[in-house]
């Protein structure tokens, strides 16, 4: 079960704006989600979305909320120019989940006020990914940084094991298509070099074996051979502590700059790149689904659109009758 302070943080921040009854209902809901193994990110986002909703309405009880109140809130959100349809739908996903829980556990037999509410359409955009040339430049960036650091001699605060560590996690992100949260949680016991694989704990604590290939496996072994710290965790900081998602975000930004690439690219884009390159290389969609850890094939099918776009662009460039 998630720590009490994390549950508290998801609701307590705006508790003064909520009635005691609603605040208590939200706490019960967040605890219920934690028992169902929802991630701390989901708990935080759901808690924020729900406190925003109940603070906006200033209701004293959930029983006061009907379909008209929910429609009014949807109208309120739709008038915010900086709020995308996807963000609105995420907020209402939290509301749907909460009211389903509330009417099942506290007000049995009543219909949710969101049961017939129509939400704005979600226009799905194709995920961004790096070309093979770009990914090669990115994966070479830690070595380039180390070459410059060596020139500083004793003034450099960076050690050889650190560049090998960064080489290893970059190769792992691209070679295995894993999420940053999964990367942070990896332990040495999860690494199986003989099988070229990692045991990854994904969303809802579901475990899967993730193939990472020979290059990433060799990079991890090379790093572990020189890492000065004894830790249960696979990737550690300069103080021997587990690395955080923030570390990976900032480090990737630096390596993108060294590689001459767009620094707004997130670590998750390497997961998109992994899937797209597999598909373009001939892997079948079901295998990619398993490797990514997607529960539903429909989630993976977005990459078929990316591949189709790639083929269309290639045709336009190459065929004499394309124009």
Tab-separated table of N, CA and C in Angstrom, residues 140-195:
chain	number	residue	atom	x	y	z
A	140	UNK	N	25.632	8.255	-28.750
A	140	UNK	CA	27.069	8.551	-28.726
A	140	UNK	C	27.386	9.752	-27.841
A	141	UNK	N	26.346	10.470	-27.395
A	141	UNK	CA	26.554	11.709	-26.639
A	141	UNK	C	27.288	11.517	-25.313
A	142	UNK	N	26.992	10.470	-24.503
A	142	UNK	CA	27.754	10.294	-23.255
A	142	UNK	C	29.258	10.133	-23.491
A	143	UNK	N	29.628	9.414	-24.540
A	143	UNK	CA	31.061	9.264	-24.860
A	143	UNK	C	31.680	10.606	-25.201
A	144	UNK	N	30.946	11.418	-25.994
A	144	UNK	CA	31.453	12.744	-26.358
A	144	UNK	C	31.663	13.615	-25.119
A	145	UNK	N	30.710	13.530	-24.203
A	145	UNK	CA	30.836	14.308	-22.964
A	145	UNK	C	32.054	13.847	-22.175
A	146	UNK	N	32.263	12.541	-22.091
A	146	UNK	CA	33.386	12.016	-21.336
A	146	UNK	C	34.719	12.452	-21.938
A	147	UNK	N	34.814	12.507	-23.263
A	147	UNK	CA	36.043	12.948	-23.915
A	147	UNK	C	36.381	14.376	-23.516
A	148	UNK	N	35.372	15.231	-23.414
A	148	UNK	CA	35.603	16.628	-23.004
A	148	UNK	C	35.942	16.714	-21.521
A	149	UNK	N	35.303	15.876	-20.713
A	149	UNK	CA	35.562	15.889	-19.273
A	149	UNK	C	36.990	15.436	-18.969
A	150	UNK	N	37.505	14.490	-19.750
A	150	UNK	CA	38.867	14.000	-19.524
A	150	UNK	C	39.895	15.105	-19.716
A	151	UNK	N	39.575	16.053	-20.606
A	151	UNK	CA	40.497	17.166	-20.860
A	151	UNK	C	40.639	18.075	-19.642
A	152	UNK	N	39.644	18.064	-18.759
A	152	UNK	CA	39.704	18.900	-17.549
A	152	UNK	C	40.614	18.314	-16.489
A	153	UNK	N	40.936	17.029	-16.628
A	153	UNK	CA	41.806	16.371	-15.671
A	153	UNK	C	41.166	16.268	-14.299
A	154	UNK	N	41.925	16.659	-13.278
A	154	UNK	CA	41.438	16.549	-11.895
A	154	UNK	C	40.302	17.515	-11.587
A	155	UNK	N	40.098	18.510	-12.437
A	155	UNK	CA	39.025	19.491	-12.210
A	155	UNK	C	37.641	18.914	-12.525
A	156	UNK	N	37.611	17.844	-13.274
A	156	UNK	CA	36.332	17.242	-13.648
A	156	UNK	C	35.698	16.529	-12.463
A	157	UNK	N	34.408	16.767	-12.265
A	157	UNK	CA	33.660	16.092	-11.202
A	157	UNK	C	33.019	14.806	-11.704
A	158	UNK	N	33.166	14.560	-12.988
A	158	UNK	CA	32.563	13.377	-13.609
A	158	UNK	C	33.575	12.254	-13.656
A	159	UNK	N	33.161	11.064	-13.324
A	159	UNK	CA	34.041	9.904	-13.324
A	159	UNK	C	33.697	8.972	-14.490
A	160	UNK	N	34.641	8.084	-14.792
A	160	UNK	CA	34.445	7.167	-15.917
A	160	UNK	C	33.208	6.305	-15.732
A	161	UNK	N	32.932	5.854	-14.514
A	161	UNK	CA	31.788	4.978	-14.289
A	161	UNK	C	30.468	5.696	-14.575
A	162	UNK	N	30.472	7.037	-14.437
A	162	UNK	CA	29.237	7.788	-14.669
A	162	UNK	C	28.883	7.871	-16.148
A	163	UNK	N	29.884	8.004	-16.994
A	163	UNK	CA	29.547	8.040	-18.419
A	163	UNK	C	29.111	6.655	-18.898
A	164	UNK	N	29.715	5.619	-18.311
A	164	UNK	CA	29.292	4.262	-18.663
A	164	UNK	C	27.880	3.972	-18.141
A	165	UNK	N	27.560	4.534	-16.984
A	165	UNK	CA	26.192	4.416	-16.455
A	165	UNK	C	25.197	5.076	-17.400
A	166	UNK	N	25.520	6.301	-17.835
A	166	UNK	CA	24.600	7.024	-18.717
A	166	UNK	C	24.483	6.351	-20.074
A	167	UNK	N	25.597	5.806	-20.554
A	167	UNK	CA	25.544	5.036	-21.795
A	167	UNK	C	24.602	3.845	-21.636
A	168	UNK	N	24.682	3.190	-20.454
A	168	UNK	CA	23.886	1.992	-20.202
A	168	UNK	C	22.399	2.305	-20.122
A	169	UNK	N	22.011	3.365	-19.393
A	169	UNK	CA	20.565	3.616	-19.282
A	169	UNK	C	19.973	4.164	-20.579
A	170	UNK	N	20.776	4.899	-21.346
A	170	UNK	CA	20.278	5.344	-22.657
A	170	UNK	C	20.049	4.149	-23.579
A	171	UNK	N	21.009	3.229	-23.600
A	171	UNK	CA	20.859	2.022	-24.413
A	171	UNK	C	19.667	1.195	-23.935
A	172	UNK	N	19.419	1.201	-22.623
A	172	UNK	CA	18.298	0.433	-22.069
A	172	UNK	C	16.958	1.054	-22.438
A	173	UNK	N	16.869	2.380	-22.370
A	173	UNK	CA	15.623	3.047	-22.760
A	173	UNK	C	15.273	2.758	-24.214
A	174	UNK	N	16.277	2.854	-25.090
A	174	UNK	CA	16.025	2.612	-26.501
A	174	UNK	C	15.963	1.125	-26.821
A	175	UNK	N	16.852	0.344	-26.210
A	175	UNK	CA	16.922	-1.083	-26.521
A	175	UNK	C	15.765	-1.886	-25.963
A	176	UNK	N	15.127	-1.385	-24.885
A	176	UNK	CA	14.027	-2.129	-24.277
A	176	UNK	C	12.690	-1.433	-24.325
A	177	UNK	N	12.684	-0.146	-24.691
A	177	UNK	CA	11.424	0.586	-24.781
A	177	UNK	C	10.713	0.723	-23.445
A	178	UNK	N	11.464	0.745	-22.347
A	178	UNK	CA	10.811	0.796	-21.043
A	178	UNK	C	10.529	2.235	-20.627
A	179	UNK	N	9.622	2.396	-19.694
A	179	UNK	CA	9.255	3.718	-19.177
A	179	UNK	C	10.298	4.189	-18.165
A	180	UNK	N	10.367	5.512	-17.954
A	180	UNK	CA	11.331	6.068	-17.001
A	180	UNK	C	11.041	5.571	-15.591
A	181	UNK	N	9.765	5.490	-15.222
A	181	UNK	CA	9.417	4.980	-13.899
A	181	UNK	C	9.896	3.552	-13.703
A	182	UNK	N	9.821	2.752	-14.775
A	182	UNK	CA	10.300	1.378	-14.719
A	182	UNK	C	11.819	1.339	-14.607
A	183	UNK	N	12.471	2.272	-15.283
A	183	UNK	CA	13.933	2.365	-15.235
A	183	UNK	C	14.405	2.696	-13.821
A	184	UNK	N	13.718	3.631	-13.156
A	184	UNK	CA	14.075	4.033	-11.791
A	184	UNK	C	13.954	2.863	-10.817
A	185	UNK	N	12.969	2.010	-11.041
A	185	UNK	CA	12.684	0.918	-10.094
A	185	UNK	C	13.535	-0.320	-10.323
A	186	UNK	N	14.307	-0.369	-11.411
A	186	UNK	CA	15.095	-1.561	-11.722
A	186	UNK	C	16.123	-1.855	-10.639
A	187	UNK	N	16.225	-3.108	-10.277
A	187	UNK	CA	17.238	-3.554	-9.333
A	187	UNK	C	18.181	-4.537	-10.026
A	188	UNK	N	19.342	-4.723	-9.423
A	188	UNK	CA	20.341	-5.603	-10.034
A	188	UNK	C	19.802	-7.020	-10.226
A	189	UNK	N	18.969	-7.464	-9.297
A	189	UNK	CA	18.401	-8.808	-9.403
A	189	UNK	C	17.426	-8.931	-10.576
A	190	UNK	N	16.984	-7.766	-11.138
A	190	UNK	CA	16.076	-7.763	-12.287
A	190	UNK	C	16.815	-7.906	-13.619
A	191	UNK	N	18.150	-7.908	-13.574
A	191	UNK	CA	18.970	-7.949	-14.785
A	191	UNK	C	19.441	-9.370	-15.040
A	192	UNK	N	19.132	-9.875	-16.252
A	192	UNK	CA	19.494	-11.240	-16.622
A	192	UNK	C	20.339	-11.198	-17.898
A	193	UNK	N	21.657	-10.997	-17.747
A	193	UNK	CA	22.514	-10.821	-18.926
A	193	UNK	C	22.527	-12.011	-19.873
A	194	UNK	N	22.439	-13.223	-19.339
A	194	UNK	CA	22.463	-14.413	-20.203
A	194	UNK	C	21.252	-14.452	-21.127
A	195	UNK	N	20.113	-13.925	-20.647
A	195	UNK	CA	18.876	-13.892	-21.448
A	195	UNK	C	18.713	-12.586	-22.211
